[in-house]
Short mmCIF file of C-alpha atoms in Angstrom, two decimals:
data_model
loop_
_atom_site.label_atom_id
_atom_site.label_comp_id
_atom_site.label_asym_id
_atom_site.label_seq_id
_atom_site.Cartn_x
_atom_site.Cartn_y
_atom_site.Cartn_z
CA UNK W 1 -89.02 -33.66 -18.18
CA UNK W 2 -85.72 -35.45 -17.67
CA UNK W 3 -84.09 -35.53 -14.29
CA UNK W 4 -81.35 -33.19 -15.52
CA UNK W 5 -83.37 -30.01 -15.89
CA UNK W 6 -80.37 -28.03 -17.15
CA UNK W 7 -79.85 -30.38 -20.10
CA UNK W 8 -83.57 -30.33 -20.85
CA UNK W 9 -83.59 -26.55 -21.15
CA UNK W 10 -80.38 -26.42 -23.17
CA UNK W 11 -81.66 -29.02 -25.61
CA UNK W 12 -84.13 -26.43 -26.89
CA UNK W 13 -81.29 -24.13 -27.95
CA UNK W 14 -80.64 -26.14 -31.09
CA UNK W 15 -78.45 -25.06 -33.99
CA UNK W 16 -81.54 -23.80 -35.80
CA UNK W 17 -82.72 -21.73 -32.83
CA UNK W 18 -79.23 -20.33 -32.30
CA UNK W 19 -78.91 -19.37 -35.96
CA UNK W 20 -82.36 -17.78 -36.08
CA UNK W 21 -81.65 -15.84 -32.90
CA UNK W 22 -78.23 -14.84 -34.19
CA UNK W 23 -79.82 -13.40 -37.32
CA UNK W 24 -82.47 -11.53 -35.34
CA UNK W 25 -79.89 -9.91 -33.05
CA UNK W 26 -77.04 -9.50 -35.53
CA UNK W 27 -74.63 -11.32 -33.23
CA UNK W 28 -72.16 -14.14 -33.88
CA UNK W 29 -73.86 -17.52 -33.41
CA UNK W 30 -71.10 -18.93 -31.19
CA UNK W 31 -71.58 -16.04 -28.76
CA UNK W 32 -75.34 -16.52 -28.84
CA UNK W 33 -74.91 -20.20 -28.01
CA UNK W 34 -72.50 -19.51 -25.15
CA UNK W 35 -74.78 -16.87 -23.65
CA UNK W 36 -77.86 -19.11 -23.86
CA UNK W 37 -76.00 -21.97 -22.19
CA UNK W 38 -75.04 -19.65 -19.34
CA UNK W 39 -78.55 -18.21 -19.11
CA UNK W 40 -80.19 -21.64 -18.73
CA UNK W 41 -79.14 -22.21 -15.08
CA UNK W 42 -79.40 -18.48 -14.26
CA UNK W 43 -83.02 -18.37 -15.39
CA UNK W 44 -83.82 -21.57 -13.51
CA UNK W 45 -82.25 -20.03 -10.43
CA UNK W 46 -84.33 -16.89 -10.90
CA UNK W 47 -87.51 -18.94 -11.26
CA UNK W 48 -86.58 -20.92 -8.15
CA UNK W 49 -85.97 -17.70 -6.24
CA UNK W 50 -89.33 -16.27 -7.35
CA UNK W 51 -91.14 -19.48 -6.43
CA UNK W 52 -89.77 -19.26 -2.88
CA UNK W 53 -91.03 -15.70 -2.35
CA UNK W 54 -94.44 -14.95 -0.82
CA UNK W 55 -97.04 -15.71 -3.49
CA UNK W 56 -94.30 -16.71 -5.90
CA UNK W 57 -95.22 -20.36 -6.34
CA UNK W 58 -98.69 -19.44 -7.62
CA UNK W 59 -97.21 -16.83 -9.96
CA UNK W 60 -94.64 -19.23 -11.40
CA UNK W 61 -97.30 -21.90 -11.82
CA UNK W 62 -99.62 -19.48 -13.61
CA UNK W 63 -96.93 -18.25 -16.00
CA UNK W 64 -95.71 -21.81 -16.61
CA UNK W 65 -99.23 -22.88 -17.56
CA UNK W 66 -99.56 -19.90 -19.90
CA UNK W 67 -96.19 -20.59 -21.54
CA UNK W 68 -96.97 -24.28 -22.03
CA UNK W 69 -100.47 -23.70 -23.40
CA UNK W 70 -99.18 -21.04 -25.82
CA UNK W 71 -97.22 -23.68 -27.75
CA UNK W 72 -94.04 -21.58 -27.67
CA UNK W 73 -91.86 -24.67 -27.19
CA UNK W 74 -92.67 -25.56 -30.79
CA UNK W 75 -91.49 -22.18 -32.07
CA UNK W 76 -88.57 -21.16 -29.86
CA UNK W 77 -86.77 -19.57 -32.78
CA UNK W 78 -89.63 -17.09 -33.21
CA UNK W 79 -89.52 -15.68 -29.68
CA UNK W 80 -87.53 -12.60 -30.71
CA UNK W 81 -89.65 -11.88 -33.78
CA UNK W 82 -93.20 -10.69 -34.24
CA UNK W 83 -94.39 -14.28 -33.87
CA UNK W 84 -93.25 -14.55 -30.27
CA UNK W 85 -96.56 -13.54 -28.72
CA UNK W 86 -94.98 -10.98 -26.39
CA UNK W 87 -93.11 -13.61 -24.42
CA UNK W 88 -89.70 -12.10 -25.17
CA UNK W 89 -90.39 -8.87 -23.27
CA UNK W 90 -92.24 -10.72 -20.53
CA UNK W 91 -89.31 -13.10 -20.14
CA UNK W 92 -86.73 -10.35 -19.78
CA UNK W 93 -88.86 -8.44 -17.28
CA UNK W 94 -89.57 -11.62 -15.30
CA UNK W 95 -85.85 -12.36 -14.88
CA UNK W 96 -85.11 -8.74 -14.03
CA UNK W 97 -87.73 -8.63 -11.29
CA UNK W 98 -86.80 -12.09 -9.98
CA UNK W 99 -83.11 -11.26 -9.56
CA UNK W 100 -83.62 -7.67 -8.46
CA UNK W 101 -80.36 -5.86 -7.86
CA UNK W 102 -78.43 -8.98 -8.92
CA UNK W 103 -79.82 -8.86 -12.47
CA UNK W 104 -77.25 -6.47 -13.91
CA UNK W 105 -74.10 -8.07 -12.44
CA UNK W 106 -75.40 -11.53 -13.37
CA UNK W 107 -76.06 -10.64 -17.00
CA UNK W 108 -72.78 -8.76 -17.24
CA UNK W 109 -70.94 -11.85 -15.99
CA UNK W 110 -72.59 -13.95 -18.68
CA UNK W 111 -71.82 -11.26 -21.24
CA UNK W 112 -68.13 -11.35 -20.29
CA UNK W 113 -68.05 -15.13 -20.46
CA UNK W 114 -69.81 -15.40 -23.81
CA UNK W 115 -68.22 -12.41 -25.51
CA UNK W 116 -71.66 -10.88 -26.20
CA UNK W 117 -72.59 -7.46 -24.86
CA UNK W 118 -74.92 -7.17 -21.88
CA UNK W 119 -77.75 -5.76 -24.01
CA UNK W 120 -77.71 -8.90 -26.14
CA UNK W 121 -77.76 -11.06 -23.02
CA UNK W 122 -80.80 -9.18 -21.70
CA UNK W 123 -82.64 -9.82 -24.94
CA UNK W 124 -81.63 -13.48 -24.87
CA UNK W 125 -83.37 -13.73 -21.51
CA UNK W 126 -86.51 -13.23 -23.59
CA UNK W 127 -85.74 -16.60 -25.17
CA UNK W 128 -84.48 -18.49 -22.14
CA UNK W 129 -87.23 -17.53 -19.67
CA UNK W 130 -90.19 -18.63 -21.84
CA UNK W 131 -88.45 -21.93 -22.62
CA UNK W 132 -87.91 -22.61 -18.92
CA UNK W 133 -91.50 -21.65 -18.05
CA UNK W 134 -92.88 -23.71 -20.94
CA UNK W 135 -90.96 -26.78 -19.81
CA UNK W 136 -92.12 -26.31 -16.22
CA UNK W 137 -95.71 -25.98 -17.44
CA UNK W 138 -95.37 -29.15 -19.45
CA UNK W 139 -93.87 -31.00 -16.49
CA UNK W 140 -96.73 -29.84 -14.25
CA UNK W 141 -99.33 -30.95 -16.79
CA UNK W 142 -97.73 -34.35 -17.37
CA UNK W 143 -97.43 -35.06 -13.66
CA UNK W 144 -100.71 -33.45 -12.56
CA UNK W 145 -98.93 -30.97 -10.27
CA UNK W 146 -100.52 -27.92 -8.68
CA UNK W 147 -98.59 -24.75 -7.73
CA UNK W 148 -97.31 -26.27 -4.51
CA UNK W 149 -96.27 -29.50 -6.20
CA UNK W 150 -94.40 -27.72 -8.98
CA UNK W 151 -92.63 -25.50 -6.45
CA UNK W 152 -91.60 -28.53 -4.40
CA UNK W 153 -90.27 -30.30 -7.48
CA UNK W 154 -88.36 -27.19 -8.51
CA UNK W 155 -86.87 -26.90 -5.03
CA UNK W 156 -85.67 -30.50 -5.31
CA UNK W 157 -83.59 -29.36 -8.30
CA UNK W 158 -81.79 -26.66 -6.28
CA UNK W 159 -78.44 -28.47 -6.08
CA UNK W 160 -78.42 -29.15 -9.81
CA UNK W 161 -79.34 -25.55 -10.64
CA UNK W 162 -76.85 -23.93 -8.32
CA UNK W 163 -74.13 -26.35 -9.36
CA UNK W 164 -74.59 -25.36 -13.00
CA UNK W 165 -74.43 -21.59 -12.46
CA UNK W 166 -71.47 -19.77 -14.01
CA UNK W 167 -68.63 -18.99 -11.62
CA UNK W 168 -69.55 -16.49 -8.95
CA UNK W 169 -73.28 -16.43 -9.69
CA UNK W 170 -74.31 -19.11 -7.20
CA UNK W 171 -73.97 -16.67 -4.32
CA UNK W 172 -76.58 -14.40 -5.92
CA UNK W 173 -79.19 -17.09 -5.40
CA UNK W 174 -78.20 -18.26 -1.95
CA UNK W 175 -75.92 -21.11 -2.95
CA UNK W 176 -72.36 -21.83 -3.98
CA UNK W 177 -71.64 -21.84 -7.68
CA UNK W 178 -68.57 -22.44 -9.76
CA UNK W 179 -65.31 -24.27 -9.40
CA UNK W 180 -61.88 -23.26 -8.23
CA UNK W 181 -61.05 -21.53 -11.48
CA UNK W 182 -62.87 -19.74 -14.24
CA UNK W 183 -61.95 -22.46 -16.70
CA UNK W 184 -63.50 -25.06 -14.39
CA UNK W 185 -66.60 -22.94 -14.07
CA UNK W 186 -66.98 -22.62 -17.81
CA UNK W 187 -66.55 -26.36 -18.24
CA UNK W 188 -69.00 -27.23 -15.45
CA UNK W 189 -71.70 -24.63 -16.00
CA UNK W 190 -72.31 -24.39 -19.63
CA UNK W 191 -70.69 -21.64 -21.59
CA UNK W 192 -69.85 -24.82 -23.46
CA UNK W 193 -72.89 -27.07 -23.23
CA UNK W 194 -72.61 -30.85 -23.10
CA UNK W 195 -73.81 -30.96 -26.69
CA UNK W 196 -70.87 -28.77 -27.74
CA UNK W 197 -68.34 -30.02 -25.20
CA UNK W 198 -65.37 -29.55 -27.49
CA UNK W 199 -65.83 -25.77 -27.54
CA UNK W 200 -63.07 -23.98 -25.63
CA UNK W 201 -63.65 -21.32 -22.99
CA UNK W 202 -64.15 -17.83 -24.47
CA UNK W 203 -61.06 -15.65 -24.62
CA UNK W 204 -62.66 -13.02 -22.39
CA UNK W 205 -63.06 -15.63 -19.64
CA UNK W 206 -59.55 -17.04 -20.03
CA UNK W 207 -58.09 -13.57 -19.84
CA UNK W 208 -59.89 -12.87 -16.57
CA UNK W 209 -58.43 -15.81 -14.61
CA UNK W 210 -55.82 -13.93 -12.58
CA UNK W 211 -58.40 -11.40 -11.41
CA UNK W 212 -60.78 -13.71 -9.56
CA UNK W 213 -58.58 -14.85 -6.65
CA UNK W 214 -58.08 -11.23 -5.63
CA UNK W 215 -61.81 -10.60 -5.78
CA UNK W 216 -62.46 -13.63 -3.56
CA UNK W 217 -59.90 -12.37 -1.04
CA UNK W 218 -61.57 -8.96 -1.05
CA UNK W 219 -65.01 -10.50 -0.48
CA UNK W 220 -63.67 -12.67 2.34
CA UNK W 221 -62.13 -9.61 3.96
CA UNK W 222 -65.38 -7.68 3.67
CA UNK W 223 -67.27 -10.62 5.17
CA UNK W 224 -64.87 -10.75 8.10
CA UNK W 225 -65.28 -7.02 8.77
CA UNK W 226 -69.06 -7.44 8.68
CA UNK W 227 -68.88 -10.39 11.09
CA UNK W 228 -66.77 -8.41 13.55
CA UNK W 229 -68.58 -5.09 13.41
CA UNK W 230 -71.97 -5.26 11.67
CA UNK W 231 -73.77 -8.48 12.47
CA UNK W 232 -75.49 -7.37 15.68
CA UNK W 233 -77.42 -4.48 14.20
CA UNK W 234 -81.22 -4.74 14.36
CA UNK W 235 -82.91 -5.47 11.05
CA UNK W 236 -85.60 -2.83 11.48
CA UNK W 237 -86.93 -0.81 14.42
CA UNK W 238 -89.14 -3.10 16.47
CA UNK W 239 -91.87 -0.47 16.60
CA UNK W 240 -92.00 0.08 12.87
CA UNK W 241 -94.30 -1.19 10.19
CA UNK W 242 -93.74 0.07 6.64
CA UNK W 243 -94.07 2.29 3.62
CA UNK W 244 -94.38 5.89 2.65
CA UNK W 245 -94.87 8.50 0.10
CA UNK W 246 -93.19 11.44 -1.49
CA UNK W 247 -93.83 13.01 -4.83
CA UNK W 248 -91.88 11.35 -7.60
CA UNK W 249 -93.73 13.23 -10.31
CA UNK W 250 -93.83 11.65 -13.71
CA UNK W 251 -93.66 14.53 -16.18
CA UNK W 252 -92.69 18.05 -15.18
CA UNK W 253 -95.19 19.77 -17.47
CA UNK W 254 -98.12 17.58 -16.49
CA UNK W 255 -100.81 18.70 -14.01
CA UNK W 256 -100.24 15.96 -11.45
CA UNK W 257 -101.68 16.43 -7.92
CA UNK W 258 -99.09 17.50 -5.38
CA UNK W 259 -97.50 14.90 -3.17
CA UNK W 260 -99.26 14.64 0.18
CA UNK W 261 -97.66 15.73 3.39
CA UNK W 262 -97.91 13.74 6.58
CA UNK W 263 -96.75 13.00 10.08
CA UNK W 264 -94.82 10.30 11.87
CA UNK W 265 -96.91 8.08 14.12
CA UNK W 266 -94.66 6.95 16.96
CA UNK W 267 -97.11 4.32 18.20
CA UNK W 268 -97.03 2.32 14.95
CA UNK W 269 -93.72 3.48 13.47
CA UNK W 270 -95.57 4.45 10.28
CA UNK W 271 -95.57 7.67 8.32
CA UNK W 272 -99.22 8.69 8.00
CA UNK W 273 -100.04 10.72 4.94
CA UNK W 274 -102.54 13.48 4.43
CA UNK W 275 -104.03 12.40 1.11
CA UNK W 276 -106.36 15.40 0.82
CA UNK W 277 -110.11 15.76 0.91
CA UNK W 278 -112.14 12.85 -0.43
CA UNK W 279 -113.06 13.10 -4.08
CA UNK W 280 -114.68 10.84 -6.65
CA UNK W 281 -112.37 9.45 -9.35
CA UNK W 282 -114.52 8.29 -12.25
CA UNK W 283 -112.77 5.62 -14.31
CA UNK W 284 -113.40 5.10 -18.06
CA UNK W 285 -115.21 1.83 -17.39
CA UNK W 286 -117.72 3.58 -15.11
CA UNK W 287 -116.12 2.55 -11.80
CA UNK W 288 -116.07 5.33 -9.20
CA UNK W 289 -113.32 5.39 -6.57
CA UNK W 290 -113.64 7.63 -3.54
CA UNK W 291 -110.08 8.55 -2.64
CA UNK W 292 -108.07 11.51 -1.43
CA UNK W 293 -107.46 14.26 -3.95
CA UNK W 294 -103.69 13.91 -3.44
CA UNK W 295 -103.70 10.12 -3.07
CA UNK W 296 -101.60 7.72 -5.12
CA UNK W 297 -104.74 6.55 -6.91
CA UNK W 298 -105.62 10.11 -7.97
CA UNK W 299 -102.12 10.74 -9.30
CA UNK W 300 -101.97 7.37 -11.05
CA UNK W 301 -105.36 7.94 -12.68
CA UNK W 302 -104.43 11.45 -13.81
CA UNK W 303 -101.24 10.16 -15.40
CA UNK W 304 -102.96 7.35 -17.29
CA UNK W 305 -105.93 9.50 -18.29
CA UNK W 306 -103.85 12.41 -19.64
CA UNK W 307 -102.63 11.66 -23.17
CA UNK W 308 -100.02 14.42 -22.89
CA UNK W 309 -98.18 12.52 -20.18
CA UNK W 310 -95.84 9.80 -21.45
CA UNK W 311 -93.78 7.06 -19.86
CA UNK W 312 -90.22 8.28 -19.46
CA UNK W 313 -87.37 6.28 -20.96
CA UNK W 314 -85.49 7.09 -17.76
CA UNK W 315 -86.55 4.27 -15.45
CA UNK W 316 -85.60 6.28 -12.37
CA UNK W 317 -88.41 8.73 -13.16
CA UNK W 318 -92.16 8.49 -12.65
CA UNK W 319 -92.23 6.68 -9.32
CA UNK W 320 -95.07 7.36 -6.88
CA UNK W 321 -95.10 5.99 -3.35
CA UNK W 322 -98.14 4.04 -2.19
CA UNK W 323 -99.46 6.16 0.65
CA UNK W 324 -101.67 3.61 2.42
CA UNK W 325 -99.73 0.34 2.13
CA UNK W 326 -98.11 -1.01 5.29
CA UNK W 327 -96.65 -4.32 6.48
CA UNK W 328 -96.25 -6.18 9.75
CA UNK W 329 -92.96 -5.22 11.38
CA UNK W 330 -89.98 -6.95 9.80
CA UNK W 331 -92.25 -9.09 7.58
CA UNK W 332 -93.75 -9.08 4.11
CA UNK W 333 -97.29 -9.50 5.44
CA UNK W 334 -99.64 -6.72 4.32
CA UNK W 335 -101.82 -5.18 7.00
CA UNK W 336 -105.55 -5.49 6.43
CA UNK W 337 -105.86 -1.73 5.94
CA UNK W 338 -103.45 -1.91 2.98
CA UNK W 339 -105.75 -4.00 0.82
CA UNK W 340 -108.06 -1.16 -0.18
CA UNK W 341 -105.41 0.86 -1.98
CA UNK W 342 -104.14 -2.20 -3.84
CA UNK W 343 -107.72 -3.03 -4.85
CA UNK W 344 -108.04 0.51 -6.17
CA UNK W 345 -104.81 0.13 -8.16
CA UNK W 346 -106.24 -3.03 -9.73
CA UNK W 347 -109.49 -1.20 -10.57
CA UNK W 348 -107.51 1.55 -12.33
CA UNK W 349 -105.54 -1.03 -14.33
CA UNK W 350 -108.76 -2.72 -15.38
CA UNK W 351 -110.04 0.62 -16.67
CA UNK W 352 -106.82 1.13 -18.66
CA UNK W 353 -106.26 -2.34 -20.18
CA UNK W 354 -103.10 -1.33 -22.07
CA UNK W 355 -101.35 -0.06 -18.95
CA UNK W 356 -98.65 -1.92 -17.04
CA UNK W 357 -96.89 -1.02 -13.80
CA UNK W 358 -93.88 -1.92 -11.73
CA UNK W 359 -93.80 -2.03 -7.93
CA UNK W 360 -90.55 -1.25 -6.13
CA UNK W 361 -89.88 -2.18 -2.51
CA UNK W 362 -87.55 -0.18 -0.24
CA UNK W 363 -86.35 -0.28 3.38
CA UNK W 364 -84.50 2.03 5.70
CA UNK W 365 -80.79 1.46 6.38
CA UNK W 366 -81.20 -0.40 9.65
CA UNK W 367 -79.88 -3.96 9.63
CA UNK W 368 -77.98 -5.94 7.02
CA UNK W 369 -78.12 -4.68 3.46
CA UNK W 370 -78.64 -8.18 2.02
CA UNK W 371 -81.50 -8.93 4.42
CA UNK W 372 -83.09 -5.57 3.60
CA UNK W 373 -82.84 -6.33 -0.11
CA UNK W 374 -84.66 -9.63 0.38
CA UNK W 375 -87.29 -8.03 2.60
CA UNK W 376 -87.93 -5.25 0.09
CA UNK W 377 -88.36 -7.79 -2.72
CA UNK W 378 -90.75 -9.87 -0.61
CA UNK W 379 -92.85 -6.80 0.16
CA UNK W 380 -92.96 -5.63 -3.45
CA UNK W 381 -94.06 -9.11 -4.50
CA UNK W 382 -96.68 -9.25 -1.75
CA UNK W 383 -98.16 -6.02 -3.10
CA UNK W 384 -97.93 -7.44 -6.63
CA UNK W 385 -99.79 -10.58 -5.60
CA UNK W 386 -102.55 -8.48 -4.02
CA UNK W 387 -103.02 -6.54 -7.28
CA UNK W 388 -103.05 -9.79 -9.29
CA UNK W 389 -105.54 -11.36 -6.87
CA UNK W 390 -107.90 -8.55 -7.82
CA UNK W 391 -107.96 -9.67 -11.46
CA UNK W 392 -104.83 -8.24 -13.10
CA UNK W 393 -102.72 -10.47 -15.36
CA UNK W 394 -99.21 -11.24 -14.06
CA UNK W 395 -97.64 -9.81 -17.21
CA UNK W 396 -98.98 -6.34 -16.37
CA UNK W 397 -97.48 -6.08 -12.88
CA UNK W 398 -93.76 -6.39 -12.25
CA UNK W 399 -92.03 -6.15 -8.88
CA UNK W 400 -88.49 -5.64 -7.67
CA UNK W 401 -86.80 -5.00 -4.35
CA UNK W 402 -84.21 -2.24 -4.03
CA UNK W 403 -83.36 -2.61 -0.36
CA UNK W 404 -82.06 0.54 1.28
CA UNK W 405 -81.25 2.29 -2.01
CA UNK W 406 -82.81 5.64 -3.00
CA UNK W 407 -83.93 6.97 0.40
CA UNK W 408 -86.55 9.70 0.31
CA UNK W 409 -85.49 11.19 3.63
CA UNK W 410 -82.64 11.03 6.12
CA UNK W 411 -82.25 7.72 7.91
CA UNK W 412 -80.98 9.59 10.96
CA UNK W 413 -84.48 10.10 12.40
CA UNK W 414 -87.41 7.73 13.04
CA UNK W 415 -89.57 9.93 10.80
CA UNK W 416 -87.12 9.70 7.92
CA UNK W 417 -86.73 5.95 8.28
CA UNK W 418 -90.51 5.54 8.25
CA UNK W 419 -90.66 7.42 4.94
CA UNK W 420 -87.94 5.21 3.49
CA UNK W 421 -89.80 1.98 4.32
CA UNK W 422 -92.17 1.97 1.39
CA UNK W 423 -93.49 0.44 -1.82
CA UNK W 424 -93.48 2.65 -4.92
CA UNK W 425 -95.32 2.29 -8.22
CA UNK W 426 -94.28 3.35 -11.71
CA UNK W 427 -96.23 3.13 -14.95
CA UNK W 428 -94.15 1.21 -17.48
CA UNK W 429 -96.70 1.22 -20.30
CA UNK W 430 -99.77 3.28 -21.14
#
C-alpha cells in the first residue's frame, strides 16, 4: 500500500466503479463520486477508532483478512449487487457501530457536501468499508503484520486520515479536521479527489458557507460553559460497577417471559436481578443451558425459537438487557462472573446459525456525556469480543455505545443509575 492511504483507497473508486454504483443506486454519478471521496477518510477514521477500542485491533485484523481473501478488491463494482458476497451490508453496519452516535451526523454532512441523500451515503458505506478493509488485509499480508502490527501501522496514519476528513468531521474521531472555510475543506478532503481536482465544490456546500462560523461560535460557547460549570463532575459513582435489565419485549403478541425484578446492591453498586427459578433451555443443536426462567438467555431463545415472532423494522424495539453482565467500575473490563452469560449467548447463536444480534452499551448520567459515550461503546465492544471469542463470526455481532441516552429508570437515585448502566441485546436477523 502506498504511503498516502487516502489516495490508495480513492484509486479504487474508478470511473467504472462509480458508473456501476450509480446505476445500482439510481443516483447521478458525480454525486456518487463526491460521496465516495468523502467517505474514504471517514471510513478510515472509523476503522482507526474501532482498532483503538478494547479488542478492536483483533476484530479489524480479522475482517481485513476476510475482505482481502474474498477477492472483493477485484470486483468493487459488484459490492452493491448480488455478487457482493454480503460485504455491502456488513460494511454499512461496521461503520455504523464504529462511529456510534456520530454515524448519522457524519453521513448527513457527507450527504450535504455531495448532494446525495443520506440513505444513498449509508449504502455507499457498503462499498467504501470493504475496500478499506480489503486494502488493509492486503497490506498486512504483504508486510507479514499481525493484529498488533496492523493496528500500529494504522495509528501511524492518524494525521493523514484526520487531515483528510471533511470539514467538521475530525472532531468526531478525536482530531481536528477541515480548513478555515467549507471551500477549503472540500478542496483538502476529497469531495473533489486528486484524480478529479478540477471539479468544483458542490452547490450545497458553497451555499452553506455563511452558516459555519456561527456554529463554531456556538460550539466554543458551549465548551466554555462546560469548562466553567461541568468539568468537575465525577464520571461514575466510585462504588458502582455496571449493567442492568428491564423488559424491552420484542413483539407484543408473543409469549416472552416477563422481565425479572431485582434489588440494588449498595456494596457493589450493581442492580442484582431475580432471573427466576433455574430451568433447562434445550437448544436445537442439543446443547442444554441451565438458566433462570426469566433470564435474558430464556427470552432470547424463546424469541429465536418462535417463528411467529419477527424482527421489528423499528430499531428502537426488541431490546433486552443482559441481566448478569457487569464491568469494573469506570472501565470496560468485564467481571469474571459476566463471562457465563456471554458464553450462553454464543451457544444460542450457534444453535441458530442464521441469527445476528446487536449489543448496545449505556451509562447513567453522571460525568461528561462524551466520556460516557466512549465508555458505553467500549463496554458494548468488550461484550461483543467475549461473544466472538466463543466462536461467533464478527459479522453476526454488532456493537454500539449510546452513552446516557434511553435511561430505563430515574438517574436521581443510586438504584436507578445502576439500572441505567447496562448492556442490551437486540436480534437484528433471525
